[in-house]
PDB file of C-alpha atoms in Angstrom:
ATOM      1  CA  MET T 143     -12.108 -25.731 -39.311  1.00 63.00           C
ATOM      2  CA  PHE T 144     -12.360 -23.343 -36.163  1.00 65.00           C
ATOM      3  CA  ILE T 145      -9.652 -21.022 -35.197  1.00 61.00           C
ATOM      4  CA  GLN T 146      -9.059 -20.876 -31.499  1.00 63.00           C
ATOM      5  CA  ASP T 147      -6.576 -18.439 -29.578  1.00 66.00           C
ATOM      6  CA  ASN T 148      -5.720 -18.049 -26.382  1.00 65.00           C
ATOM      7  CA  VAL T 149      -6.080 -14.136 -26.070  1.00 63.00           C
ATOM      8  CA  THR T 150      -8.538 -14.467 -23.044  1.00 64.00           C
ATOM      9  CA  ALA T 151      -6.851 -17.103 -21.175  1.00 64.00           C
ATOM     10  CA  LYS T 152      -4.082 -14.404 -21.391  1.00 62.00           C
ATOM     11  CA  LEU T 153      -5.848 -11.194 -20.302  1.00 62.00           C
ATOM     12  CA  ILE T 154      -7.224 -12.928 -17.465  1.00 63.00           C
ATOM     13  CA  GLU T 155      -3.873 -13.785 -16.521  1.00 65.00           C
ATOM     14  CA  LEU T 156      -2.621 -10.332 -17.025  1.00 64.00           C
ATOM     15  CA  GLU T 157      -5.517  -8.975 -15.043  1.00 67.00           C
ATOM     16  CA  GLU T 158      -4.633 -10.983 -11.937  1.00 72.00           C
ATOM     17  CA  MET T 159      -0.653 -10.112 -12.528  1.00 76.00           C
ATOM     18  CA  PRO T 160      -0.611  -6.585 -10.538  1.00 85.00           C
ATOM     19  CA  GLU T 161      -2.085  -8.364  -7.227  1.00 86.00           C
ATOM     20  CA  ARG T 162      -0.051 -11.676  -7.498  1.00 87.00           C
ATOM     21  CA  VAL T 163       3.244  -9.600  -8.100  1.00 89.00           C
ATOM     22  CA  PHE T 164       2.349  -7.273  -4.799  1.00 90.00           C
ATOM     23  CA  ARG T 165       1.665 -10.102  -2.771  1.00 91.00           C
ATOM     24  CA  GLN T 166       4.885 -12.051  -3.982  1.00 93.00           C
ATOM     25  CA  ALA T 167       6.692  -8.777  -3.050  1.00 94.00           C
ATOM     26  CA  MET T 168       5.020  -8.790   0.204  1.00 94.00           C
ATOM     27  CA  ASP T 169       6.014 -12.371   1.068  1.00 96.00           C
ATOM     28  CA  TRP T 170       9.766 -11.433  -0.055  1.00 97.00           C
ATOM     29  CA  ALA T 171       9.460  -8.314   2.296  1.00 96.00           C
ATOM     30  CA  GLU T 172       7.893 -10.213   5.442  1.00 96.00           C
ATOM     31  CA  LYS T 173      10.871 -12.603   5.171  1.00 96.00           C
ATOM     32  CA  ASP T 174      13.647  -9.662   4.456  1.00 95.00           C
ATOM     33  CA  PHE T 175      12.476  -7.766   7.400  1.00 95.00           C
ATOM     34  CA  GLN T 176      13.011 -10.852   9.563  1.00 92.00           C
ATOM     35  CA  LYS T 177      16.701 -11.099   8.245  1.00 91.00           C
ATOM     36  CA  GLN T 178      17.353  -7.436   9.024  1.00 89.00           C
ATOM     37  CA  PHE T 179      17.275  -8.181  12.645  1.00 84.00           C
ATOM     38  CA  ASP T 180      20.283 -10.719  12.360  1.00 83.00           C
ATOM     39  CA  VAL T 181      22.485  -8.418  10.122  1.00 77.00           C
ATOM     40  CA  LEU T 182      25.729  -7.033  12.251  1.00 64.00           C
ATOM     41  CA  ILE T 183      25.925  -3.605  12.630  1.00 71.00           C
ATOM     42  CA  ASP T 184      28.774  -1.339  14.051  1.00 66.00           C
ATOM     43  CA  THR T 185      26.603   1.102  16.240  1.00 64.00           C
ATOM     44  CA  GLY T 186      29.869   2.780  17.055  1.00 63.00           C
ATOM     45  CA  SER T 187      29.116   2.900  20.699  1.00 67.00           C
ATOM     46  CA  ASP T 188      31.520   3.455  23.390  1.00 69.00           C
ATOM     47  CA  ASN T 189      29.544   1.628  25.827  1.00 70.00           C
ATOM     48  CA  ILE T 190      29.756  -2.160  27.159  1.00 72.00           C
ATOM     49  CA  THR T 191      26.258  -3.512  26.558  1.00 72.00           C
ATOM     50  CA  PHE T 192      24.667  -6.116  28.988  1.00 65.00           C
ATOM     51  CA  ARG T 193      21.916  -7.899  27.196  1.00 68.00           C
ATOM     52  CA  ARG T 194      19.283  -9.604  29.081  1.00 73.00           C
ATOM     53  CA  ASN T 195      20.158 -12.959  27.397  1.00 74.00           C
ATOM     54  CA  GLY T 196      23.405 -12.620  29.210  1.00 75.00           C
ATOM     55  CA  GLN T 197      25.206 -11.647  25.991  1.00 74.00           C
ATOM     56  CA  VAL T 198      28.028  -8.588  27.010  1.00 74.00           C
ATOM     57  CA  ILE T 199      29.221  -6.770  24.002  1.00 72.00           C
ATOM     58  CA  THR T 200      32.244  -4.592  24.457  1.00 74.00           C
ATOM     59  CA  PRO T 201      32.642  -1.508  22.428  1.00 75.00           C
ATOM     60  CA  GLY T 202      33.046  -1.348  18.914  1.00 74.00           C
ATOM     61  CA  THR T 203      32.029  -4.878  18.518  1.00 70.00           C
ATOM     62  CA  PRO T 204      29.290  -5.304  15.828  1.00 69.00           C
ATOM     63  CA  ARG T 205      26.175  -6.623  17.048  1.00 71.00           C
ATOM     64  CA  ASP T 206      22.711  -7.708  15.655  1.00 64.00           C
ATOM     65  CA  LEU T 207      19.333  -6.237  16.912  1.00 72.00           C
ATOM     66  CA  VAL T 208      18.306  -9.564  18.717  1.00 69.00           C
ATOM     67  CA  ASP T 209      18.580  -9.774  22.626  1.00 72.00           C
ATOM     68  CA  LEU T 210      15.655 -12.093  23.540  1.00 70.00           C
ATOM     69  CA  GLY T 211      14.063 -11.649  20.467  1.00 75.00           C
ATOM     70  CA  ASN T 212      10.478 -10.352  21.323  1.00 84.00           C
ATOM     71  CA  LEU T 213      11.085  -7.535  18.845  1.00 85.00           C
ATOM     72  CA  LYS T 214      11.709  -9.784  15.910  1.00 87.00           C
ATOM     73  CA  ARG T 215       9.148 -12.211  17.145  1.00 87.00           C
ATOM     74  CA  SER T 216       6.421  -9.319  17.450  1.00 88.00           C
ATOM     75  CA  GLN T 217       6.430  -8.628  13.483  1.00 92.00           C
ATOM     76  CA  ARG T 218       2.798  -8.896  12.415  1.00 93.00           C
ATOM     77  CA  ARG T 219       1.320  -8.636   8.588  1.00 96.00           C
ATOM     78  CA  ASP T 220      -1.790  -7.525   7.825  1.00 95.00           C
ATOM     79  CA  ALA T 221      -3.328  -7.369   4.717  1.00 90.00           C
ATOM     80  CA  GLY T 222      -6.225  -6.368   2.484  1.00 85.00           C
ATOM     81  CA  PRO T 223      -6.976  -5.408  -1.223  1.00 79.00           C
ATOM     82  CA  GLY T 224      -3.901  -3.856  -2.712  1.00 78.00           C
ATOM     83  CA  VAL T 225      -2.270  -3.094   0.991  1.00 88.00           C
ATOM     84  CA  THR T 226      -0.168  -4.375   3.628  1.00 93.00           C
ATOM     85  CA  VAL T 227       0.906  -3.170   6.895  1.00 94.00           C
ATOM     86  CA  PHE T 228       3.790  -4.759   8.827  1.00 95.00           C
ATOM     87  CA  THR T 229       3.797  -3.622  12.486  1.00 92.00           C
ATOM     88  CA  TRP T 230       6.127  -4.295  15.349  1.00 90.00           C
ATOM     89  CA  SER T 231       5.697  -4.093  19.275  1.00 88.00           C
ATOM     90  CA  GLY T 232       8.414  -5.576  20.914  1.00 79.00           C
ATOM     91  CA  GLY T 233       5.925  -7.383  23.274  1.00 72.00           C
ATOM     92  CA  ARG T 234       6.756  -4.424  25.718  1.00 66.00           C
ATOM     93  CA  GLY T 235       4.385  -1.872  24.120  1.00 64.00           C
ATOM     94  CA  GLU T 236       3.989  -0.049  20.948  1.00 64.00           C
ATOM     95  CA  GLU T 237       6.726   2.401  22.044  1.00 82.00           C
ATOM     96  CA  TYR T 238       9.399  -0.302  22.602  1.00 83.00           C
ATOM     97  CA  ALA T 239       9.761  -0.701  18.508  1.00 87.00           C
ATOM     98  CA  ALA T 240       9.614   2.651  17.604  1.00 88.00           C
ATOM     99  CA  TYR T 241      12.324   3.504  20.368  1.00 85.00           C
ATOM    100  CA  VAL T 242      14.605   1.088  18.734  1.00 84.00           C
ATOM    101  CA  HIS T 243      13.680   1.886  15.191  1.00 89.00           C
ATOM    102  CA  ASP T 244      13.952   5.537  15.794  1.00 90.00           C
ATOM    103  CA  GLY T 245      16.394   5.898  18.643  1.00 86.00           C
ATOM    104  CA  TYR T 246      15.394   7.816  21.961  1.00 83.00           C
ATOM    105  CA  VAL T 247      16.954   9.577  25.086  1.00 86.00           C
ATOM    106  CA  PRO T 248      15.937   7.901  28.128  1.00 80.00           C
ATOM    107  CA  LYS T 249      14.726  10.053  31.396  1.00 79.00           C
ATOM    108  CA  SER T 250      15.585   8.977  34.928  1.00 75.00           C
ATOM    109  CA  PRO T 251      12.786   8.843  37.364  1.00 77.00           C
ATOM    110  CA  SER T 252      13.918  12.360  38.272  1.00 80.00           C
ATOM    111  CA  GLY T 253      13.360  13.776  34.817  1.00 76.00           C
ATOM    112  CA  GLN T 254      17.316  14.132  33.824  1.00 80.00           C
ATOM    113  CA  ARG T 255      18.004  13.111  30.388  1.00 82.00           C
ATOM    114  CA  GLY T 256      20.584  10.071  29.794  1.00 79.00           C
ATOM    115  CA  ARG T 257      22.720   9.393  27.258  1.00 77.00           C
ATOM    116  CA  PRO T 258      20.924   9.174  23.510  1.00 81.00           C
ATOM    117  CA  VAL T 259      20.432   5.586  22.249  1.00 76.00           C
ATOM    118  CA  LYS T 260      20.968   5.513  18.587  1.00 80.00           C
ATOM    119  CA  ARG T 261      18.428   4.749  16.138  1.00 84.00           C
ATOM    120  CA  ARG T 262      18.520   1.313  14.575  1.00 86.00           C
ATOM    121  CA  PRO T 263      15.954   1.504  11.530  1.00 90.00           C
ATOM    122  CA  TRP T 264      15.760  -2.389  10.411  1.00 88.00           C
ATOM    123  CA  THR T 265      13.061  -1.547   8.031  1.00 94.00           C
ATOM    124  CA  GLU T 266      15.231   0.632   5.685  1.00 94.00           C
ATOM    125  CA  ALA T 267      17.346  -1.740   4.045  1.00 93.00           C
ATOM    126  CA  THR T 268      14.233  -3.679   3.108  1.00 95.00           C
ATOM    127  CA  ILE T 269      12.356  -0.970   1.609  1.00 96.00           C
ATOM    128  CA  ARG T 270      15.469   0.364  -0.264  1.00 96.00           C
ATOM    129  CA  GLU T 271      15.564  -3.182  -1.977  1.00 96.00           C
ATOM    130  CA  LEU T 272      11.661  -3.366  -2.784  1.00 95.00           C
ATOM    131  CA  GLU T 273      11.774  -1.467  -5.916  1.00 94.00           C
ATOM    132  CA  ARG T 274      14.180  -4.021  -7.314  1.00 96.00           C
ATOM    133  CA  VAL T 275      12.252  -6.850  -6.113  1.00 96.00           C
ATOM    134  CA  LEU T 276       9.188  -5.746  -7.747  1.00 93.00           C
ATOM    135  CA  SER T 277      10.999  -4.966 -10.964  1.00 92.00           C
ATOM    136  CA  ALA T 278      12.410  -8.458 -11.318  1.00 95.00           C
ATOM    137  CA  LEU T 279       8.957 -10.141 -10.080  1.00 94.00           C
ATOM    138  CA  LEU T 280       7.312  -8.335 -12.884  1.00 90.00           C
ATOM    139  CA  ALA T 281       9.928  -9.106 -15.297  1.00 90.00           C
ATOM    140  CA  LYS T 282       9.560 -12.857 -14.260  1.00 90.00           C
ATOM    141  CA  GLU T 283       5.716 -12.585 -14.804  1.00 85.00           C
ATOM    142  CA  LEU T 284       5.987 -11.195 -18.161  1.00 82.00           C
ATOM    143  CA  SER T 285       8.290 -13.485 -19.515  1.00 81.00           C
TER     144      SER T 285
END
């Protein structure tokens, strides 16, 4: 009579687990980055904002990051073994996404500095949650 165990199959499954959990976490991050564009935030702006989509936002009114949606739609995910890179361009040059994320001070054609535009770092909330998401995915895989 033979005795058969399932150790080999279980070891193969465990060996592939880190990559599987990483891929699942990056799938979650891809969706969550997109959700962050729709989160209403209070920018504390004292200015009226005239968006290109025709929306007028009054001072003190919470707002999202979506105007025409170009920045949100520009999200790209490039993946290789053990690495994933998310990028955004906004469709208006690589600087545009950085200006929105990190803030900037506009300059007039004469070189005078304008009023600073506050940073709107849409990636930070997703990155803060990533450890919790990874822990939950790992716990699920191990159970």
